[in-house]
Tab-separated table of C-alpha atoms in Angstrom:
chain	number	residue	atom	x	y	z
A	1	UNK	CA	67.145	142.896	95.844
A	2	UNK	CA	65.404	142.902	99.031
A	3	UNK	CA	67.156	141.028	102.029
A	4	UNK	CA	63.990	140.297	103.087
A	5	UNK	CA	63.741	137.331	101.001
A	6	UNK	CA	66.014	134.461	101.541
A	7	UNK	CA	65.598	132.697	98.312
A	8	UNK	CA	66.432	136.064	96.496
A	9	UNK	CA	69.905	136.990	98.277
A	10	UNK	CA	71.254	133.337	97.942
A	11	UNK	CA	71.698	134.268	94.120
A	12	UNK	CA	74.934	136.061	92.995
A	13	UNK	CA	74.847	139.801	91.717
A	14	UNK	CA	77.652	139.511	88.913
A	15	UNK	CA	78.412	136.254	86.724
A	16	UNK	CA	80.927	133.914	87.407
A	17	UNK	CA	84.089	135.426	85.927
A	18	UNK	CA	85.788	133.184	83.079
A	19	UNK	CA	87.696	129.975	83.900
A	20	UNK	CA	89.845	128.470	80.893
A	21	UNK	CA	88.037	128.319	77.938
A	22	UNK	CA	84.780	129.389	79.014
A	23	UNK	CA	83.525	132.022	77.287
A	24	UNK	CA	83.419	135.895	79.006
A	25	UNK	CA	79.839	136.135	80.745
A	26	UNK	CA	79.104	140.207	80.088
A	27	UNK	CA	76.170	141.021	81.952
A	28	UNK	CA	75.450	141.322	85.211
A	29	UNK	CA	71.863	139.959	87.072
A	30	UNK	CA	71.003	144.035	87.077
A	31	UNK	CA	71.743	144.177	83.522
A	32	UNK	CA	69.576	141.709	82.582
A	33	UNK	CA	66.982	142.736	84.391
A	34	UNK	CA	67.222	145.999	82.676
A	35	UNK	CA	66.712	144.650	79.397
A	36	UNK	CA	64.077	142.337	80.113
A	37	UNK	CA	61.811	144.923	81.257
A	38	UNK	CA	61.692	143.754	85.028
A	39	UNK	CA	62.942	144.045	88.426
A	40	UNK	CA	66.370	142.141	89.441
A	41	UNK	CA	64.292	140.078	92.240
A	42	UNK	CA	62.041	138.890	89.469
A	43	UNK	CA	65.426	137.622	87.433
A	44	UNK	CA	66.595	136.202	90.990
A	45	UNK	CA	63.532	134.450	91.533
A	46	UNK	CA	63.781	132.677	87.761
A	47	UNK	CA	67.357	131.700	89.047
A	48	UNK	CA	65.731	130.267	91.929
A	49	UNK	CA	63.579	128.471	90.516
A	50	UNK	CA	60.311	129.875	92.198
A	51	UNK	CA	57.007	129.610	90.876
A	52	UNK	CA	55.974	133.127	91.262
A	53	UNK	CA	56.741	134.540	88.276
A	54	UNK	CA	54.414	134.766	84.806
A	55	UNK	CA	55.308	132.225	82.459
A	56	UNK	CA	55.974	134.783	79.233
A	57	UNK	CA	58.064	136.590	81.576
A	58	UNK	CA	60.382	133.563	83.255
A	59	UNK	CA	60.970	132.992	79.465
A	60	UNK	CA	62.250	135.965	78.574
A	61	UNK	CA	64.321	135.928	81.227
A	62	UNK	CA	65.311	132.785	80.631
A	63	UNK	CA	66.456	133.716	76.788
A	64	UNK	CA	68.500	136.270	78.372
A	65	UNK	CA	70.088	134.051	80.390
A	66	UNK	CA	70.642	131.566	77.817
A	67	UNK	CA	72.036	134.611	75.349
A	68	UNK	CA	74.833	135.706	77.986
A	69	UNK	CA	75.797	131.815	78.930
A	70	UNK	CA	75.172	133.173	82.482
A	71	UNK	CA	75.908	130.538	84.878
A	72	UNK	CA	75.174	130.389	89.097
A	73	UNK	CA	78.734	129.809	90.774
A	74	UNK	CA	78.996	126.209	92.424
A	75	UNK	CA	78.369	126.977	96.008
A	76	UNK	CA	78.093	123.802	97.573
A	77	UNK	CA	76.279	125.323	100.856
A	78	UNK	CA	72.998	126.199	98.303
A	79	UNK	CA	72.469	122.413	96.768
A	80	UNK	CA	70.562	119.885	98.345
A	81	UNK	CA	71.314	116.650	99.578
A	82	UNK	CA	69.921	115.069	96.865
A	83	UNK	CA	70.702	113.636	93.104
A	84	UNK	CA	67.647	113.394	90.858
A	85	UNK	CA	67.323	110.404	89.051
A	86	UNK	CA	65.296	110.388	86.001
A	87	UNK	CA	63.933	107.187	84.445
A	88	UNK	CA	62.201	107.141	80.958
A	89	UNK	CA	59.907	104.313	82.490
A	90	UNK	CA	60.095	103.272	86.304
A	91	UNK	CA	58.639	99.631	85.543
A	92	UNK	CA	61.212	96.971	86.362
A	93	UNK	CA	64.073	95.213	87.553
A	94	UNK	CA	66.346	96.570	85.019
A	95	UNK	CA	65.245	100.258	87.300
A	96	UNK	CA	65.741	98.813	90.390
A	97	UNK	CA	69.406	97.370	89.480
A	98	UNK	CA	70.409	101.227	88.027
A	99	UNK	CA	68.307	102.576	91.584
A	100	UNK	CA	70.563	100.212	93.540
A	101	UNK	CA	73.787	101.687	91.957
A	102	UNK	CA	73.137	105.075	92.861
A	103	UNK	CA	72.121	104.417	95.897
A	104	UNK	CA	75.626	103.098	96.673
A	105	UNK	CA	76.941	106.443	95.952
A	106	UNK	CA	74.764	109.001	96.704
A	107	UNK	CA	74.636	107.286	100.605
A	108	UNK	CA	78.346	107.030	101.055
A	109	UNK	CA	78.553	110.750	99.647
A	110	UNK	CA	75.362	111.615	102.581
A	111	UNK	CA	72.950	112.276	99.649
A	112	UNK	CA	69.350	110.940	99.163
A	113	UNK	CA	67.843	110.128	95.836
A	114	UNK	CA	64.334	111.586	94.294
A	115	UNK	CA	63.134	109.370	91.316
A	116	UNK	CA	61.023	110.459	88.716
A	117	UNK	CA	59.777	109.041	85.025
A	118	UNK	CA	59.326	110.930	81.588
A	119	UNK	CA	56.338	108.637	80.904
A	120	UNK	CA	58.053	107.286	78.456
A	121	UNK	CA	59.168	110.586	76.643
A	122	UNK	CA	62.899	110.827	75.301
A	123	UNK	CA	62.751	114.113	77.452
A	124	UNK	CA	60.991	115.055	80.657
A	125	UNK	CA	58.649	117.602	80.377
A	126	UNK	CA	59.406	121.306	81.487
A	127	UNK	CA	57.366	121.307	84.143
A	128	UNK	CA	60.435	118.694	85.915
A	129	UNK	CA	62.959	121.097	85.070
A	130	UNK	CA	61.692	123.715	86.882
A	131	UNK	CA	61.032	121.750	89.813
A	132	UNK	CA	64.857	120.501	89.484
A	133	UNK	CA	65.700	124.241	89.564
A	134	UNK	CA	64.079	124.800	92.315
A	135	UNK	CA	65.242	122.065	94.297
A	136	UNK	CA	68.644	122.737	93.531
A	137	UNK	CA	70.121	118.742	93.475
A	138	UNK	CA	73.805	117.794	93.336
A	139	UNK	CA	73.044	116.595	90.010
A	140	UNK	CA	71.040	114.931	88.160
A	141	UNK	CA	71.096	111.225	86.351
A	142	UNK	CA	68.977	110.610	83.282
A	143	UNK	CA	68.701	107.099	82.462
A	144	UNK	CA	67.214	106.147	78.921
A	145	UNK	CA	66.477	110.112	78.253
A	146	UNK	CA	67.902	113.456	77.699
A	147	UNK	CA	67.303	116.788	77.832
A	148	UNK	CA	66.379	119.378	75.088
A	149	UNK	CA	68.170	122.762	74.711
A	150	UNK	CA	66.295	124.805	77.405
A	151	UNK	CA	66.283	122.509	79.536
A	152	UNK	CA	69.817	122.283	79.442
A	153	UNK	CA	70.645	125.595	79.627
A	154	UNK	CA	68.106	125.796	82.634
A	155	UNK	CA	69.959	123.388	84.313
A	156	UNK	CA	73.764	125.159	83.253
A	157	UNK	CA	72.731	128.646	84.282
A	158	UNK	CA	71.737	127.414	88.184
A	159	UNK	CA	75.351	125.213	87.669
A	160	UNK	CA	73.052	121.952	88.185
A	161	UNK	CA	75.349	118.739	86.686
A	162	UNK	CA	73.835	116.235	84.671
A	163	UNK	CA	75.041	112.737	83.739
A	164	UNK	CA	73.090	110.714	80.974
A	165	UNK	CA	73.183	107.069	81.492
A	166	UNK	CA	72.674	104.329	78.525
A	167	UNK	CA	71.107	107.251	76.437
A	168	UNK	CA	68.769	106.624	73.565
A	169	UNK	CA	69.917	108.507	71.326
A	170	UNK	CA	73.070	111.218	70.151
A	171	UNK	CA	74.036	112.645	73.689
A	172	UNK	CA	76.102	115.097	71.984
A	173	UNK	CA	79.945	115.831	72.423
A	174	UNK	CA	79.179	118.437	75.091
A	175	UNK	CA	76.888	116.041	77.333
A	176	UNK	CA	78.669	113.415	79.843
A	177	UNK	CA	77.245	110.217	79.547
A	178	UNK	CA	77.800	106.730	80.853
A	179	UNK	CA	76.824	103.299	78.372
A	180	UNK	CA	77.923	100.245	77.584
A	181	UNK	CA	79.477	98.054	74.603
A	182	UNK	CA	76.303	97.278	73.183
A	183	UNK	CA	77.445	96.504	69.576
A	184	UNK	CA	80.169	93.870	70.900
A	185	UNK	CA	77.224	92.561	73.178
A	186	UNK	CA	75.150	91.741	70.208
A	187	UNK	CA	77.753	90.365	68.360
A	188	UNK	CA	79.055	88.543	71.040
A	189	UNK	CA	75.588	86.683	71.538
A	190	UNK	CA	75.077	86.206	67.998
A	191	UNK	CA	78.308	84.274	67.631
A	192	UNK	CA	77.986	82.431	70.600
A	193	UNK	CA	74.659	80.900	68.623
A	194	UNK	CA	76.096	80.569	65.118
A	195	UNK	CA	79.399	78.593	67.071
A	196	UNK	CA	76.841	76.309	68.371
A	197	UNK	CA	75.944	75.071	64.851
A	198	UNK	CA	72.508	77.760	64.480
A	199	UNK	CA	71.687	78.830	60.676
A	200	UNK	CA	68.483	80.649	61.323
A	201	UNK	CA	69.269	82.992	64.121
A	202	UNK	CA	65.944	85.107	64.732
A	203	UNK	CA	66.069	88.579	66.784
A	204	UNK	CA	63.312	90.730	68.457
A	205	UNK	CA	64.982	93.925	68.983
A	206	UNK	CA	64.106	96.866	71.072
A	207	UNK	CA	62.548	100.233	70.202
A	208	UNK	CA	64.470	101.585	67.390
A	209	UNK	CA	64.658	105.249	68.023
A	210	UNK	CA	67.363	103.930	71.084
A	211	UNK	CA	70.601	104.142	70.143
A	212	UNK	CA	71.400	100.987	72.703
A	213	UNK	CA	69.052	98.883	70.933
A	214	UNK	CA	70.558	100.175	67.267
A	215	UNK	CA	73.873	98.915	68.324
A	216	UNK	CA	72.878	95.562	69.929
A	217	UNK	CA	71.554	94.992	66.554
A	218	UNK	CA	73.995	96.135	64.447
A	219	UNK	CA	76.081	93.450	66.243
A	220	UNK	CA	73.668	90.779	65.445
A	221	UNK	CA	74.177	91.308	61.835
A	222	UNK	CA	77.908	91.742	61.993
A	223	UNK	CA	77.824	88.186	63.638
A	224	UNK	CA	75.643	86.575	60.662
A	225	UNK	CA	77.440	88.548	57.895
A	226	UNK	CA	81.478	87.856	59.663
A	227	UNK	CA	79.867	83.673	59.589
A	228	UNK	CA	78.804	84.105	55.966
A	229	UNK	CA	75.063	84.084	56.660
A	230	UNK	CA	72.266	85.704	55.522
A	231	UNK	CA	70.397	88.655	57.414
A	232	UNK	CA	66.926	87.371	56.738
A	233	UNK	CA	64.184	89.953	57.353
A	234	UNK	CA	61.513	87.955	58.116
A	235	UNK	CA	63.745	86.605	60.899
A	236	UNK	CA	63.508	90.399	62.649
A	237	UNK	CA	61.155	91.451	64.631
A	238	UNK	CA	60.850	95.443	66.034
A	239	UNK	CA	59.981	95.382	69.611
A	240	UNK	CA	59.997	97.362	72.438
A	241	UNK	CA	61.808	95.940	75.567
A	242	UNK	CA	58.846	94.688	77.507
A	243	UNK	CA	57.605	91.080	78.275
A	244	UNK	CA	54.486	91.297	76.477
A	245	UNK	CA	56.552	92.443	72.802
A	246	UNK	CA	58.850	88.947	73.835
A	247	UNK	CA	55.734	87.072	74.157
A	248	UNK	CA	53.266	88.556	71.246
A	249	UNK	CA	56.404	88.751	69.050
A	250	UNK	CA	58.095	84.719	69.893
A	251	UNK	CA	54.507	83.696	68.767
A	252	UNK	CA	55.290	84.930	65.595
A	253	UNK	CA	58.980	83.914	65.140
A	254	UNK	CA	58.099	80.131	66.673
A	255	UNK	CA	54.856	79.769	64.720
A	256	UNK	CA	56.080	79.966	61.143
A	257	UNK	CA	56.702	77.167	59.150
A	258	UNK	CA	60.653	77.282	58.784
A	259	UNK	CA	61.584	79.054	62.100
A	260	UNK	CA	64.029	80.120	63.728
A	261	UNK	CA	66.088	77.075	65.555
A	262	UNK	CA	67.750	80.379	67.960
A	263	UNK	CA	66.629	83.869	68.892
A	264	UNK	CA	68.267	86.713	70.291
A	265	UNK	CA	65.916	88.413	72.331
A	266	UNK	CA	67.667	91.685	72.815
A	267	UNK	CA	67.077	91.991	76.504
A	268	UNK	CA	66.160	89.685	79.472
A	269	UNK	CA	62.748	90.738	79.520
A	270	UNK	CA	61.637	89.940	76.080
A	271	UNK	CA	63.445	86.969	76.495
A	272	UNK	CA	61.131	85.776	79.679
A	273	UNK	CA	58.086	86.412	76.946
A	274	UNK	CA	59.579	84.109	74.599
A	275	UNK	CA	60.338	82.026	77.009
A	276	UNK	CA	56.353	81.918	78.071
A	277	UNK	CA	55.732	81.549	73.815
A	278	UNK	CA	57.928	78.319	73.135
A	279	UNK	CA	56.011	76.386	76.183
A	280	UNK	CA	52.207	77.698	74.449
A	281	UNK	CA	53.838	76.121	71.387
A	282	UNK	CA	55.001	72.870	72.814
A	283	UNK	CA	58.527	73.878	72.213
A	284	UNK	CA	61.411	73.441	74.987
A	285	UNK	CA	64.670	75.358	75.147
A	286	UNK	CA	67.039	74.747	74.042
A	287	UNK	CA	66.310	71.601	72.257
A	288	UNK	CA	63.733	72.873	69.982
A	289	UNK	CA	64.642	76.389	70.634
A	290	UNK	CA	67.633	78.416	72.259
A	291	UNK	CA	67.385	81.425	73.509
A	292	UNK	CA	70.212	84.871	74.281
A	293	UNK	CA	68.828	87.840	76.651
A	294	UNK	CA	70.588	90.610	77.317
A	295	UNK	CA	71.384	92.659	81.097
A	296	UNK	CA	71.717	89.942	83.084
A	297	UNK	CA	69.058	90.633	85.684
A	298	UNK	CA	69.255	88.827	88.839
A	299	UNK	CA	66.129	86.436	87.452
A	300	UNK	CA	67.850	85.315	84.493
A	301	UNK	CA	70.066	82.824	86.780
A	302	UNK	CA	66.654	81.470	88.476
A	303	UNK	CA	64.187	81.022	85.309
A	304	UNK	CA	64.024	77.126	84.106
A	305	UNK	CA	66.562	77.159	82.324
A	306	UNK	CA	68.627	79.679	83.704
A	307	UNK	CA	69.148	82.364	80.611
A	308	UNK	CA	72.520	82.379	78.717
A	309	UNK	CA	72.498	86.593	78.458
A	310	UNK	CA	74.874	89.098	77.628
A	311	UNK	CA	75.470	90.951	81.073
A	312	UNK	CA	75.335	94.652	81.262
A	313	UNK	CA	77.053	96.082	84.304
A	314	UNK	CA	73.517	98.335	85.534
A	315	UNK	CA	74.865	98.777	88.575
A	316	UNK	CA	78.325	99.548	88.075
A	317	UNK	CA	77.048	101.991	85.158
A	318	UNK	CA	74.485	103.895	87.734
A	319	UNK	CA	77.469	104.126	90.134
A	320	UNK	CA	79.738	105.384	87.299
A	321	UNK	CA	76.926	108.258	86.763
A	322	UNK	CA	77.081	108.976	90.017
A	323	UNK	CA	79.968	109.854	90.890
A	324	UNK	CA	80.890	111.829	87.286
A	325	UNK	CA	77.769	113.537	88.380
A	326	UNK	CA	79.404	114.214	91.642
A	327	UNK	CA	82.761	115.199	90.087
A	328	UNK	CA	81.292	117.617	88.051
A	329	UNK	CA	79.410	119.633	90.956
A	330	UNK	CA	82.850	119.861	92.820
A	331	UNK	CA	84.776	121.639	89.843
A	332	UNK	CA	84.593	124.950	89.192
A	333	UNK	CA	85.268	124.596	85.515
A	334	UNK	CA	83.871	121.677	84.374
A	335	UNK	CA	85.494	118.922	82.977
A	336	UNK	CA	85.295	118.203	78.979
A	337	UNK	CA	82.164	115.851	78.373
A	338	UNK	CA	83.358	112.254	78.304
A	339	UNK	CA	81.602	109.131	76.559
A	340	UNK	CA	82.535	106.267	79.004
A	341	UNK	CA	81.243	102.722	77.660
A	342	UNK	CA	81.500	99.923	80.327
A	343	UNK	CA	82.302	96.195	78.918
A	344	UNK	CA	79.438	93.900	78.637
A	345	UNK	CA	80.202	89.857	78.510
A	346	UNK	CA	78.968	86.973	77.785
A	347	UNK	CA	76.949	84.712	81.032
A	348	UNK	CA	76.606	80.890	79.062
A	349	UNK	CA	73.722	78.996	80.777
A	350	UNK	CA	71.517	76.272	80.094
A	351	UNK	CA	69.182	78.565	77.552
A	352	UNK	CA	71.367	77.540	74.723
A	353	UNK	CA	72.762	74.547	72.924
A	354	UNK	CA	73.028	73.071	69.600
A	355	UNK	CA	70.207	72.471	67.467
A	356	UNK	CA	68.820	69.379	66.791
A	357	UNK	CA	69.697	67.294	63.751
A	358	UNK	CA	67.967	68.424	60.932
A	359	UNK	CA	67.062	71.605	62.002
């Protein structure tokens, strides 16, 4: 290693030793330079993150890394002010509530924030992870995503933190992640409709690969089956957490024959499209109709009528991620993984009501 280049001496010449129950790291940066065929700079710069290095060789390198769990030590004077926060789509309020929340932290700690989107993947693409590497954050925030197994051990080995918030699926028992009581939301709006006197209780749920949307549901049927009701299929609809599924998918629970006299719309902004559906039908809420959202965004209170919703603490989750994420970056042995779940409850408004004789 040349000291001509900065990037290259910031990088430590021998592992981290072992802390607790961390396993022995047995090679040193030399050594696995040696048996990946190429220069200790060229391992350095893979560390680093820098671009200048062929792709078949970064992941070899990379393999060796991952093989002897090597791992950067947590120097604080070679991160960035910055936590990257990584949406799996960067298209609404619910975002800009979870932005908000980090933002809280990340200025008080004298950090910025870089946002970025997965297009809607479950995982960003490997291109991001590099660029994470190479920007060397406090930590990074995934929000409705994860990470695959390289890019986690991309992230370990440079001693980057990550924090999944509200994830969509199986985190796993080594991954810290932040959610919310989604099952007890679901059943909590459910009941809330079926103690108001409703019989046929319709739902449009969100995607169902999401493990948040699984569990609002699951809670929905809990409520019907705990009541003695029946969990009729043709009462569920499969959507996908945008206004347009609330809207095409209310059209089809308010235009059949025997519908539904409630609806649980399974988040706030599938409940503004059915909202927009019972008016194209002639039908008001919550006379004809009453409706449950879920979140709790700031428009719920102002939409005529103001939405009866199950709130979801966004912000107080983001701000939870943050500063685990934060946490994390300051210990040298990092913590064991925790699943924290934040309490939702439910906000009564004027959405919902009994239904009308007959019904």
């Amino acid at each position: 290693m040349t000291p001509s280049d900065p990037a290259e001496t910031r990088t430590e010449d021998r592992p981290t030793p072992p802390t607790g129950d961390r396993p022995a790291q047995t090679a040193t940066l030399a050594e696995i330079a040696r048996e990946a065929g190429v220069s200790a700079p060229t391992v350095s710069k893979v560390l680093n993150g820098r671009a200048d290095v062929a792709p078949a060789t970064r992941a070899r390198v990379e393999e060796l890394l991952r093989t002897y769990g090597y791992r950067r030590r947590r120097a604080e004077a070679t991160r960035s002010p910055l936590i990257d926060l990584v949406f799996h789509e960067l298209e609404s309020a619910w975002a800009m509530e979870v932005i908000r929340g980090v933002e809280n932290v990340a200025r008080d700690a004298g950090l910025s924030v870089v946002l970025s989107e997965s297009a809607g993947r479950l995982t960003p693409g490997r291109t991001w992870a590099d660029q994470v590497a190479a920007r060397r954050p406090h930590g990074v925030i995934l929000v409705l995503s994860g990470l695959d197994e390289s890019q986690r051990a991309l992230l370990t080995s440079r001693s980057i933190p990550f924090v999944v918030m509200d994830p969509a699926g199986d985190p796993g028992a080594d991954v810290p992640s932040i959610g919310a009581t989604n099952w007890q939301g679901g059943l909590a709006a459910t009941r809330h409709l079926v103690e108001l006197g409703h019989r046929r209780i319709g739902a449009i749920s969100g995607p169902p690969q999401m493990m948040c949307s699984r569990a609002r549901m699951d809670g929905y049927r809990a409520a019907l089956e705990t009541a003695g009701l029946p969990v009729e299929q043709d009462l569920i609809k499969t959507g996908d957490f945008h206004h347009e599924a609330g809207y095409r998918l209310g059209r089809e629970l308010l235009g059949q024959d025997d519908r539904p006299t409630a609806v649980f719309a399974g988040n706030d902004l599938q409940a503004l499209g059915l909202y927009e559906a019972a008016r194209e039908l002639g039908l008001r809420i919550p006379e004809d109709v009453s409706v449950v959202g879920f979140d709790d965004l700031p428009v719920a209170r102002w939409v005529g009528p103001p939405l009866t919703t199950v709130r979801q603490p966004l912000m107080e989750m983001a701000e939870a991620a943050a500063r685990l994420v934060l946490e994390l970056g300051r210990e040298e042995q990092a913590p064991t993984a925790t699943r924290v779940e934040l309490a939702t409850s439910l906000v009564v408004r004027t959405s919902t009501g009994a239904p009308l004789a007959g019904s």
